[in-house]
PDB file of C-alpha atoms in Angstrom:
ATOM      1  CA  PRO W   1     -15.336  29.646  -3.670  1.00  0.00           C
ATOM      2  CA  ALA W   2     -12.859  27.974  -6.636  1.00  0.00           C
ATOM      3  CA  ARG W   3     -10.696  30.319  -6.719  1.00  0.00           C
ATOM      4  CA  ALA W   4     -10.144  30.143  -2.870  1.00  0.00           C
ATOM      5  CA  ARG W   5      -9.373  26.617  -2.814  1.00  0.00           C
ATOM      6  CA  LYS W   6      -4.995  26.402  -1.985  1.00  0.00           C
ATOM      7  CA  ARG W   7      -6.089  28.980   0.524  1.00  0.00           C
ATOM      8  CA  THR W   8      -8.102  26.840   2.536  1.00  0.00           C
ATOM      9  CA  PRO W   9      -6.421  24.018   4.581  1.00  0.00           C
ATOM     10  CA  LEU W  10      -8.568  20.247   4.765  1.00  0.00           C
ATOM     11  CA  THR W  11      -8.180  18.072   7.527  1.00  0.00           C
ATOM     12  CA  LEU W  12      -9.817  14.665   7.766  1.00  0.00           C
ATOM     13  CA  ARG W  13     -10.075  12.632  11.270  1.00  0.00           C
ATOM     14  CA  ALA W  14     -11.029   9.022  11.142  1.00  0.00           C
ATOM     15  CA  THR W  15     -12.707   7.474  14.188  1.00  0.00           C
ATOM     16  CA  ALA W  16     -13.124   4.343  15.776  1.00  0.00           C
ATOM     17  CA  GLY W  17     -14.703   2.260  12.360  1.00  0.00           C
ATOM     18  CA  LEU W  18     -11.386   2.506  11.018  1.00  0.00           C
ATOM     19  CA  ARG W  19      -9.579   1.920  14.300  1.00  0.00           C
ATOM     20  CA  LEU W  20     -11.372  -1.586  14.588  1.00  0.00           C
ATOM     21  CA  LEU W  21     -11.812  -2.341  11.412  1.00  0.00           C
ATOM     22  CA  PRO W  22     -11.872  -6.313  11.655  1.00  0.00           C
ATOM     23  CA  GLU W  23      -9.289  -6.502   9.034  1.00  0.00           C
ATOM     24  CA  GLY W  24      -6.670  -5.163  10.798  1.00  0.00           C
ATOM     25  CA  PRO W  25      -4.180  -1.846  10.339  1.00  0.00           C
ATOM     26  CA  ALA W  26      -3.145  -2.655   7.234  1.00  0.00           C
ATOM     27  CA  ALA W  27      -6.010  -1.889   5.903  1.00  0.00           C
ATOM     28  CA  ALA W  28      -7.444   1.136   7.550  1.00  0.00           C
ATOM     29  CA  ASP W  29      -4.157   2.336   5.993  1.00  0.00           C
ATOM     30  CA  ALA W  30      -5.286   1.185   2.325  1.00  0.00           C
ATOM     31  CA  ILE W  31      -8.297   3.395   3.031  1.00  0.00           C
ATOM     32  CA  MET W  32      -6.807   6.416   4.509  1.00  0.00           C
ATOM     33  CA  ASP W  33      -3.999   6.088   2.116  1.00  0.00           C
ATOM     34  CA  ALA W  34      -6.915   6.233  -0.373  1.00  0.00           C
ATOM     35  CA  VAL W  35      -8.360   9.272   0.953  1.00  0.00           C
ATOM     36  CA  ARG W  36      -5.558  11.071   0.906  1.00  0.00           C
ATOM     37  CA  SER W  37      -4.831  10.883  -2.837  1.00  0.00           C
ATOM     38  CA  LYS W  38      -7.831  12.128  -3.991  1.00  0.00           C
ATOM     39  CA  LEU W  39      -8.175  15.153  -1.540  1.00  0.00           C
ATOM     40  CA  VAL W  40      -4.333  16.355  -2.647  1.00  0.00           C
ATOM     41  CA  ARG W  41      -5.348  15.715  -5.638  1.00  0.00           C
ATOM     42  CA  THR W  42      -9.477  18.882  -5.041  1.00  0.00           C
ATOM     43  CA  GLY W  43      -6.609  21.601  -5.304  1.00  0.00           C
ATOM     44  CA  PHE W  44      -7.467  22.630  -0.904  1.00  0.00           C
ATOM     45  CA  ASP W  45      -4.454  22.530   1.475  1.00  0.00           C
ATOM     46  CA  VAL W  46      -3.922  19.118   2.464  1.00  0.00           C
ATOM     47  CA  ASP W  47      -0.456  18.095   4.124  1.00  0.00           C
ATOM     48  CA  PRO W  48       0.297  15.028   2.334  1.00  0.00           C
ATOM     49  CA  SER W  49       1.936  13.642   5.240  1.00  0.00           C
ATOM     50  CA  ARG W  50      -0.718  15.009   8.284  1.00  0.00           C
ATOM     51  CA  GLY W  51      -3.962  16.313   6.562  1.00  0.00           C
ATOM     52  CA  VAL W  52      -5.541  12.897   7.222  1.00  0.00           C
ATOM     53  CA  SER W  53      -4.259  10.829   9.734  1.00  0.00           C
ATOM     54  CA  ILE W  54      -6.926   8.617  12.676  1.00  0.00           C
ATOM     55  CA  LEU W  55      -7.470  10.031  15.313  1.00  0.00           C
ATOM     56  CA  SER W  56      -6.957   8.472  18.966  1.00  0.00           C
ATOM     57  CA  GLY W  57      -9.980   7.148  20.911  1.00  0.00           C
ATOM     58  CA  ASP W  58      -8.688   9.672  23.471  1.00  0.00           C
ATOM     59  CA  ASP W  59      -8.669  13.002  21.183  1.00  0.00           C
ATOM     60  CA  GLU W  60     -12.017  11.524  19.719  1.00  0.00           C
ATOM     61  CA  GLY W  61     -13.507  11.386  23.421  1.00  0.00           C
ATOM     62  CA  LEU W  62     -11.900  15.490  23.568  1.00  0.00           C
ATOM     63  CA  TYR W  63     -13.104  16.633  20.637  1.00  0.00           C
ATOM     64  CA  GLY W  64     -16.787  15.133  22.090  1.00  0.00           C
ATOM     65  CA  TRP W  65     -16.615  16.924  24.595  1.00  0.00           C
ATOM     66  CA  VAL W  66     -15.696  21.328  23.270  1.00  0.00           C
ATOM     67  CA  ALA W  67     -18.467  20.557  20.629  1.00  0.00           C
ATOM     68  CA  VAL W  68     -21.114  19.385  22.861  1.00  0.00           C
ATOM     69  CA  ASN W  69     -20.000  22.022  25.407  1.00  0.00           C
ATOM     70  CA  TYR W  70     -19.749  24.824  22.599  1.00  0.00           C
ATOM     71  CA  LEU W  71     -22.856  23.974  21.374  1.00  0.00           C
ATOM     72  CA  LEU W  72     -24.148  24.070  24.444  1.00  0.00           C
ATOM     73  CA  GLY W  73     -22.578  27.801  25.316  1.00  0.00           C
ATOM     74  CA  ARG W  74     -20.417  26.402  27.549  1.00  0.00           C
ATOM     75  CA  VAL W  75     -17.462  27.477  25.688  1.00  0.00           C
ATOM     76  CA  GLY W  76     -15.854  29.227  23.044  1.00  0.00           C
ATOM     77  CA  GLY W  77     -18.556  31.272  20.866  1.00  0.00           C
ATOM     78  CA  PRO W  78     -18.045  32.458  17.594  1.00  0.00           C
ATOM     79  CA  GLY W  79     -15.739  35.224  17.246  1.00  0.00           C
ATOM     80  CA  GLY W  80     -13.931  33.908  20.751  1.00  0.00           C
ATOM     81  CA  GLY W  81     -17.166  35.768  23.028  1.00  0.00           C
ATOM     82  CA  ARG W  82     -18.485  35.046  25.432  1.00  0.00           C
ATOM     83  CA  SER W  83     -22.803  33.642  25.950  1.00  0.00           C
ATOM     84  CA  GLN W  84     -24.171  33.823  28.649  1.00  0.00           C
ATOM     85  CA  ASN W  85     -24.156  29.447  29.558  1.00  0.00           C
ATOM     86  CA  GLN W  86     -20.209  30.464  29.726  1.00  0.00           C
ATOM     87  CA  ASN W  87     -20.336  31.009  33.630  1.00  0.00           C
ATOM     88  CA  GLN W  88     -21.675  27.107  33.747  1.00  0.00           C
ATOM     89  CA  ASN W  89     -19.510  24.750  34.746  1.00  0.00           C
ATOM     90  CA  THR W  90     -19.227  21.942  31.667  1.00  0.00           C
ATOM     91  CA  VAL W  91     -20.983  19.056  31.422  1.00  0.00           C
ATOM     92  CA  ALA W  92     -20.555  15.181  31.084  1.00  0.00           C
ATOM     93  CA  LEU W  93     -20.258  13.562  28.071  1.00  0.00           C
ATOM     94  CA  ALA W  94     -20.057   9.325  27.639  1.00  0.00           C
ATOM     95  CA  ASP W  95     -19.668   8.292  24.271  1.00  0.00           C
ATOM     96  CA  LEU W  96     -19.943   4.389  24.070  1.00  0.00           C
ATOM     97  CA  GLY W  97     -18.960   3.303  20.296  1.00  0.00           C
ATOM     98  CA  GLY W  98     -16.779   3.117  18.897  1.00  0.00           C
ATOM     99  CA  GLY W  99     -12.742   1.182  20.631  1.00  0.00           C
TER     100      GLY W  99
END
């Protein structure tokens, strides 16, 4: 709800599409600055120095691995509870896009 915006943290992380822009890092920085400027004005709790950034390839891969294994019930779960699949091994993830 609108009344909770200032208490709701908002973070944005861009991925390979911005890391690999043919126009280079200056273009990516300009895009991120514009996005940061817009998000800060939304009323959400956006940290202007750290709330908008570009993920490293390693972090992007790690978040992908966590997401897949969470969705399969292999790690985590709603409310921190254990699911019936958590006794199984996690699955591997091969991210073939970006860089």
